[in-house]
XYZ file of C-alpha atoms in Angstrom:
469
model
C 43.835 -63.637 16.496
C 42.028 -64.371 13.329
C 40.780 -61.249 11.654
C 41.470 -59.045 14.699
C 44.531 -56.833 14.401
C 45.983 -54.324 16.816
C 47.613 -51.196 15.553
C 49.920 -49.818 18.182
C 49.773 -46.021 18.694
C 46.995 -45.517 16.184
C 43.441 -44.587 17.225
C 40.625 -44.386 14.780
C 37.950 -41.878 15.879
C 34.514 -42.213 14.422
C 32.868 -38.784 14.781
C 29.096 -38.392 14.584
C 27.996 -36.204 11.697
C 26.533 -32.931 12.953
C 22.932 -32.249 11.911
C 22.053 -29.532 9.442
C 19.133 -27.377 10.515
C 16.826 -25.000 8.676
C 13.898 -22.859 9.829
C 10.889 -23.724 7.685
C 7.880 -21.986 9.278
C 7.242 -19.018 11.587
C 3.941 -18.017 13.149
C 3.923 -14.842 15.244
C 1.567 -14.555 18.203
C 0.126 -11.338 16.790
C -2.471 -9.346 18.683
C -3.435 -7.428 15.550
C -5.283 -8.640 12.459
C -4.548 -7.110 9.065
C -7.026 -6.884 6.188
C -6.235 -6.213 2.531
C -8.141 -4.357 -0.178
C -5.269 -5.192 -2.528
C -2.531 -7.694 -1.758
C 0.771 -5.789 -1.900
C 3.178 -6.663 -4.681
C 6.604 -5.547 -5.796
C 8.383 -5.873 -2.441
C 9.146 -9.576 -2.518
C 10.494 -11.461 -0.715
C 9.743 -9.264 2.306
C 6.059 -9.386 1.417
C 5.133 -12.447 -0.574
C 1.510 -13.536 -0.750
C 0.729 -17.257 -1.183
C 0.210 -18.250 -4.790
C -3.409 -18.532 -5.853
C -4.828 -15.922 -3.486
C -4.721 -12.983 -5.874
C -7.788 -13.054 -8.076
C -7.346 -13.531 -11.771
C -9.581 -10.553 -12.579
C -8.029 -7.126 -12.733
C -7.505 -5.117 -10.621
C -6.070 -7.543 -8.046
C -8.852 -7.290 -5.479
C -8.655 -9.021 -2.117
C -11.493 -9.956 0.204
C -10.976 -7.124 2.688
C -13.575 -8.600 5.052
C -11.145 -11.372 6.024
C -7.913 -10.840 7.912
C -4.800 -12.603 6.665
C -3.176 -14.916 7.391
C -5.939 -17.190 8.617
C -5.571 -18.383 12.224
C -4.252 -21.766 11.106
C -1.692 -20.299 8.687
C 1.903 -19.296 9.291
C 3.164 -15.781 8.697
C 6.290 -17.057 6.949
C 7.204 -20.318 5.204
C 10.255 -21.490 3.312
C 10.150 -23.204 -0.044
C 10.853 -26.913 0.382
C 13.256 -27.288 -2.535
C 15.394 -24.173 -2.040
C 16.073 -21.198 0.202
C 13.425 -18.983 -1.358
C 10.474 -17.623 0.592
C 7.238 -19.485 -0.110
C 5.128 -16.751 1.482
C 5.611 -13.952 3.991
C 2.608 -12.112 5.434
C 3.164 -8.720 7.101
C 3.027 -8.793 10.898
C 1.733 -6.004 13.152
C 2.886 -6.001 16.782
C 2.771 -3.455 19.614
C 5.920 -1.632 20.683
C 7.476 -2.299 24.091
C 5.695 -0.003 26.537
C 2.794 0.650 24.172
C -0.883 0.323 25.037
C -1.791 -3.390 25.529
C 1.785 -4.451 24.797
C 2.515 -8.140 25.321
C 5.821 -9.985 25.043
C 6.486 -10.932 21.435
C 6.581 -14.668 20.778
C 6.490 -16.928 17.743
C 6.162 -20.614 16.967
C 9.191 -21.636 14.885
C 9.338 -24.940 13.003
C 12.824 -26.462 12.601
C 13.770 -29.132 10.084
C 16.854 -31.413 10.393
C 18.585 -33.337 7.658
C 17.781 -36.595 9.457
C 16.923 -38.144 12.790
C 18.791 -36.705 15.750
C 18.858 -37.194 19.498
C 20.189 -34.436 21.690
C 19.999 -30.730 22.410
C 20.287 -27.969 19.849
C 20.445 -24.263 20.642
C 19.054 -21.744 18.187
C 19.175 -17.955 18.094
C 18.668 -15.160 15.577
C 19.855 -11.619 14.967
C 18.201 -9.265 12.537
C 18.886 -6.453 10.102
C 16.697 -4.074 8.167
C 17.266 -2.721 4.685
C 16.370 0.888 3.939
C 14.827 2.054 0.684
C 18.255 3.213 -0.478
C 19.652 -0.301 -0.048
C 21.681 0.396 3.103
C 21.613 -2.309 5.793
C 21.172 -1.600 9.513
C 21.646 -3.860 12.530
C 18.638 -4.007 14.847
C 18.404 -4.643 18.580
C 15.582 -7.099 17.967
C 16.753 -10.693 18.282
C 15.810 -14.205 19.347
C 17.975 -15.105 22.363
C 19.545 -18.524 22.729
C 16.754 -21.095 22.942
C 17.261 -24.778 23.715
C 15.411 -27.555 21.897
C 15.641 -31.275 22.634
C 15.308 -33.666 19.706
C 14.563 -37.349 20.245
C 14.994 -39.087 16.920
C 12.882 -36.399 15.239
C 13.688 -34.598 12.031
C 11.227 -31.754 12.586
C 10.123 -29.881 15.679
C 8.296 -26.686 16.610
C 9.507 -24.438 19.416
C 8.042 -21.273 20.896
C 10.577 -18.439 21.062
C 10.519 -15.015 22.700
C 12.185 -11.863 21.441
C 14.656 -9.497 23.075
C 15.440 -5.931 22.047
C 11.844 -5.178 21.077
C 11.518 -1.599 19.765
C 10.107 0.928 22.212
C 8.937 3.278 19.449
C 6.707 2.989 16.411
C 8.715 1.287 13.669
C 8.282 0.492 10.016
C 10.505 -2.562 9.594
C 9.262 -3.227 6.104
C 12.352 -5.130 4.966
C 13.468 -7.199 7.926
C 15.719 -10.250 7.836
C 16.214 -12.766 10.656
C 19.556 -14.582 10.483
C 19.040 -17.947 12.193
C 21.931 -19.895 13.752
C 22.202 -23.186 15.631
C 24.683 -25.184 17.730
C 24.791 -28.680 19.199
C 26.618 -29.500 22.436
C 29.527 -30.916 20.453
C 29.924 -27.855 18.239
C 32.392 -25.187 19.347
C 30.484 -22.319 17.783
C 27.204 -21.424 16.141
C 26.637 -22.363 12.531
C 24.374 -20.390 10.170
C 21.042 -21.963 9.336
C 19.033 -19.800 6.946
C 17.406 -16.404 6.529
C 13.736 -15.535 6.980
C 12.392 -12.305 5.472
C 9.527 -10.279 6.942
C 7.571 -7.045 6.892
C 7.143 -6.068 10.563
C 4.980 -3.064 11.472
C 5.369 -1.899 15.070
C 2.430 0.157 16.350
C 2.056 2.322 19.419
C -1.062 0.485 20.588
C -3.665 -2.045 19.674
C -5.966 -0.460 17.075
C -9.011 1.205 18.560
C -12.627 0.057 18.414
C -14.963 1.497 15.784
C -18.314 2.824 17.004
C -21.007 4.034 14.567
C -22.653 7.194 15.903
C -25.513 7.375 13.387
C -27.646 4.484 12.029
C -26.538 5.193 8.458
C -22.963 4.312 9.442
C -23.801 0.871 10.865
C -22.416 -0.706 7.693
C -18.908 0.361 8.693
C -16.482 -2.234 9.996
C -12.919 -1.930 11.245
C -11.639 -3.184 7.910
C -13.023 0.011 6.355
C -10.260 1.804 8.280
C -7.534 -0.612 9.393
C -6.371 -2.086 6.106
C -2.765 -3.049 5.423
C -2.244 0.268 3.638
C -3.153 2.168 6.819
C -0.724 0.111 8.938
C 1.947 0.584 6.285
C 1.486 4.353 5.950
C 0.924 5.088 9.630
C 4.001 3.207 10.848
C 6.112 4.760 8.101
C 4.898 8.280 8.921
C 5.314 7.871 12.700
C 8.512 5.779 12.598
C 10.638 6.457 15.687
C 7.844 8.159 17.678
C 6.641 7.037 21.109
C 4.265 9.705 22.459
C 0.738 10.535 21.360
C 1.589 14.148 20.578
C 4.658 13.200 18.532
C 2.753 10.514 16.616
C -0.136 12.880 15.869
C 2.267 15.583 14.672
C 4.177 13.109 12.477
C 0.991 11.846 10.814
C -0.461 15.338 10.370
C 2.810 16.386 8.743
C 1.768 14.352 5.687
C -1.365 16.498 5.369
C -0.054 19.866 6.625
C 1.733 22.066 5.831
C 0.207 21.641 2.427
C 2.689 20.865 -0.329
C 2.273 22.403 -3.781
C -0.729 20.541 -5.220
C 1.131 18.649 -7.876
C 1.595 14.904 -8.220
C 5.363 15.320 -8.534
C 5.785 17.120 -5.231
C 2.769 16.459 -3.020
C 4.048 14.270 -0.186
C 0.691 12.630 0.564
C 0.197 11.605 -3.059
C 3.716 10.222 -3.246
C 3.021 8.153 -0.150
C -0.527 6.933 -0.906
C -0.832 7.224 -4.691
C -4.218 8.968 -4.298
C -5.357 12.299 -5.746
C -8.055 14.496 -4.300
C -11.250 14.157 -6.355
C -9.773 14.144 -9.861
C -6.434 13.215 -11.371
C -3.853 15.955 -11.536
C -3.126 15.009 -15.138
C -6.549 16.324 -16.148
C -6.032 19.622 -14.273
C -9.767 20.199 -14.242
C -12.419 20.667 -11.615
C -14.825 17.811 -11.169
C -15.957 14.967 -9.035
C -14.642 12.023 -11.013
C -13.989 9.405 -8.370
C -13.950 5.646 -8.409
C -17.454 4.378 -7.564
C -18.727 7.934 -8.116
C -22.270 6.610 -8.422
C -22.262 5.732 -4.717
C -22.979 8.176 -1.922
C -20.055 7.140 0.246
C -16.757 6.184 -1.357
C -15.000 3.812 1.027
C -11.276 3.424 1.497
C -11.234 -0.046 -0.165
C -13.020 1.402 -3.197
C -10.469 4.210 -3.465
C -7.605 1.711 -3.299
C -9.208 -0.423 -5.991
C -9.588 2.781 -8.015
C -5.803 2.982 -8.321
C -6.255 0.295 -11.014
C -9.302 1.816 -12.709
C -8.886 1.739 -16.514
C -10.738 5.064 -16.759
C -8.123 7.807 -16.606
C -10.674 10.246 -15.191
C -11.297 8.014 -12.194
C -7.947 6.308 -11.611
C -6.405 7.102 -8.203
C -9.130 9.615 -7.369
C -10.336 9.787 -3.774
C -13.015 11.792 -2.024
C -12.892 13.804 1.182
C -14.348 10.750 2.943
C -11.343 8.663 1.938
C -8.725 11.268 2.878
C -10.509 11.712 6.196
C -10.455 7.978 6.855
C -6.799 7.710 5.917
C -6.090 10.267 8.628
C -8.533 8.702 11.118
C -7.205 5.187 10.506
C -3.587 6.275 10.760
C -4.361 7.825 14.143
C -6.545 4.944 15.362
C -3.936 2.314 14.465
C -1.610 4.083 16.917
C -4.254 4.280 19.675
C -5.230 7.949 19.275
C -9.018 8.345 19.680
C -10.759 10.469 17.079
C -14.107 11.127 15.447
C -15.326 11.161 11.862
C -17.282 14.389 11.318
C -19.564 15.350 8.451
C -20.284 19.067 8.112
C -23.301 20.435 6.222
C -25.044 23.834 6.051
C -27.892 24.261 8.513
C -30.281 24.726 5.599
C -29.673 21.143 4.469
C -31.647 19.628 7.323
C -34.209 22.308 8.269
C -35.716 25.556 7.019
C -33.840 28.545 8.416
C -34.996 32.034 7.336
C -33.034 35.212 7.908
C -33.143 38.853 6.762
C -30.603 40.083 4.236
C -30.683 43.444 2.409
C -34.421 43.975 2.802
C -35.392 40.438 1.828
C -35.898 37.189 3.723
C -33.814 34.260 2.622
C -33.981 30.560 3.323
C -30.651 28.955 4.178
C -29.449 26.700 1.385
C -27.608 23.399 1.276
C -24.255 24.467 -0.213
C -21.269 26.683 0.440
C -18.376 28.016 -1.571
C -14.751 27.935 -0.519
C -11.847 30.035 -1.684
C -9.558 27.014 -1.245
C -9.548 24.865 -4.381
C -6.223 23.108 -3.717
C -6.614 19.490 -2.690
C -3.890 16.875 -2.524
C -2.238 16.615 -5.954
C -5.133 18.600 -7.440
C -4.718 22.353 -7.904
C -8.258 22.834 -9.169
C -10.705 20.994 -6.925
C -14.360 21.959 -6.863
C -14.998 25.090 -4.722
C -18.667 24.234 -4.059
C -19.752 21.696 -1.489
C -22.941 20.379 0.038
C -21.111 18.300 2.643
C -17.551 17.658 3.751
C -15.721 15.138 5.949
C -13.272 16.271 8.625
C -11.755 14.732 11.762
C -11.670 15.549 15.453
C -9.202 14.152 17.997
C -10.433 14.803 21.473
C -10.687 11.988 23.974
C -8.783 11.437 27.202
C -7.811 8.173 28.878
C -9.620 6.454 31.762
C -8.319 9.142 34.129
C -9.575 11.883 31.796
C -6.023 12.882 30.936
C -5.946 14.153 27.331
C -4.076 11.773 25.067
C -3.453 14.612 22.617
C -4.310 18.280 22.601
C -7.890 18.187 21.229
C -8.419 19.688 17.833
C -10.178 19.744 14.493
C -8.428 18.576 11.303
C -9.303 18.908 7.607
C -7.251 16.150 5.929
C -8.461 16.925 2.394
C -7.239 20.513 2.275
C -4.463 20.337 4.857
C -5.539 23.410 6.794
C -3.887 24.221 10.098
C -5.163 22.252 13.059
C -7.783 24.142 15.074
C -6.429 23.271 18.500
C -7.603 23.332 22.097
C -11.325 22.976 21.453
C -13.458 20.729 23.629
C -15.881 19.638 20.891
C -16.057 19.779 17.121
C -18.876 22.329 17.227
C -16.649 24.680 19.231
C -14.258 24.921 16.311
C -16.804 25.550 13.566
C -16.741 29.356 13.724
C -12.952 29.344 13.311
C -13.199 26.725 10.568
C -15.799 28.712 8.623
C -13.813 31.942 8.779
C -10.927 30.128 7.128
C -12.791 27.936 4.638
C -16.179 29.493 3.721
C -16.449 32.504 1.412
C -20.170 32.297 0.445
C -23.335 30.420 1.366
C -26.126 29.500 -1.029
C -29.520 30.914 -0.043
C -32.965 31.266 -1.636
C -35.030 34.458 -1.631
C -38.423 33.754 -0.046
C -40.332 36.165 -2.323
C -38.894 35.111 -5.687
C -37.496 31.663 -5.062
C -34.248 32.687 -6.724
C -30.969 31.346 -5.397
C -27.937 33.535 -4.831
C -24.547 33.358 -3.163
C -24.264 35.457 0.013
C -20.913 36.385 1.493
C -20.309 34.712 4.817
C -19.030 37.898 6.456
C -22.266 39.760 5.560
C -24.498 37.614 7.743
C -24.311 36.300 11.273
C -23.095 32.755 11.735
C -26.369 31.681 13.352
C -28.325 32.771 10.270
C -26.281 30.489 8.022
C -23.626 28.107 9.311
C -22.044 24.683 9.042
C -23.327 22.025 11.396
C -21.090 19.088 12.421
C -22.455 15.560 12.846
C -20.396 12.809 14.447
C -20.722 9.824 12.108
C -18.347 7.370 13.770
C -15.626 7.269 16.375
C -12.475 5.276 17.014
C -12.319 4.833 20.782
């Protein structure tokens, strides 16, 4: 038979080599854009920003007017040469059952070690790592998903997720363990790991509406920066009702911790002092961008890198108010930004006092000089920023019990008031000790005790500057 030989009882089986698969790119169908005043560092690989984006100049500013990643970019990508993460952008998604919730999906790119024809199933389970290093299994997973390859070595597939959290979650260190199986394989084989920062909100962030022309410069990115998503989801982790979320967020501001940078819970979470650094232990208004009338949240975050010790990490009442407002608005709780000023600041108000007529002034004095991480804040103010949560849903059902909040000083919530102005008398009794007034006959200024005059003679007037609705 020439070169042909028969070997009795012996069969030679030529088995096809099974493909090796890796996940190389993931793009979540996110409903929520995230902006950055500073690109987060120090938590790699769970957050890893693409090389070249961080500016060379210090501090590491980001263009907070642009959301990241760009629409054409992926949230996560793998390094080509190894199993490291090339970049991993944080993702914000809405909890199951939350306002405007939609099924979570993602486009996943799969790479094979060569051409392959046939079906491959993929799936993924996930775990989170806590700050103490402990690992926890999560219900979130990618169920078995079938992909058909036809002599392709790379393919993208859209996957859905099961086990989506039904509460607010801060899944800041989240790992997806990808597995795959061909029809000829008896069991799943591990592919690779993708690492993410996943922030689960209660709702789609609210819409910003300027209520006065001077606030038209405001944009959503003045409130809904990455830091706000990060803090809000961490503070409200595990909550699923408006009242519980509000209480969890307010807990960072009240009850007020001892005003020291070693113990104050809001400072430890945000890294921001009230008005001046606690290390100086001195009254003053040394804030980053102090030459500007309105210190924005991005400016305060940039100020954490200010080389001037007197300005570093300092934030105004505007910033602390917007941290609170943004943390509420990210979770779908409507609220208003309120500026309060004495009635004498906008018009001439004269009133009798001890045989003389006085003109209402533009300042007041408070007995409370304890701000966050600052035991000696200025007691004299010409204006102040506070917050009001009030609005109901489309059926006029209150989302939260309405109330007035002072995030800078952490005073108790003034609850069950229909409007901000309705709470001012209660607020003043707790916060105002004296008003500045000018004698009409002499022109001399003096401080007049609040409890010695009627509120209508001299009072604080609230103005709604903006609203998250």
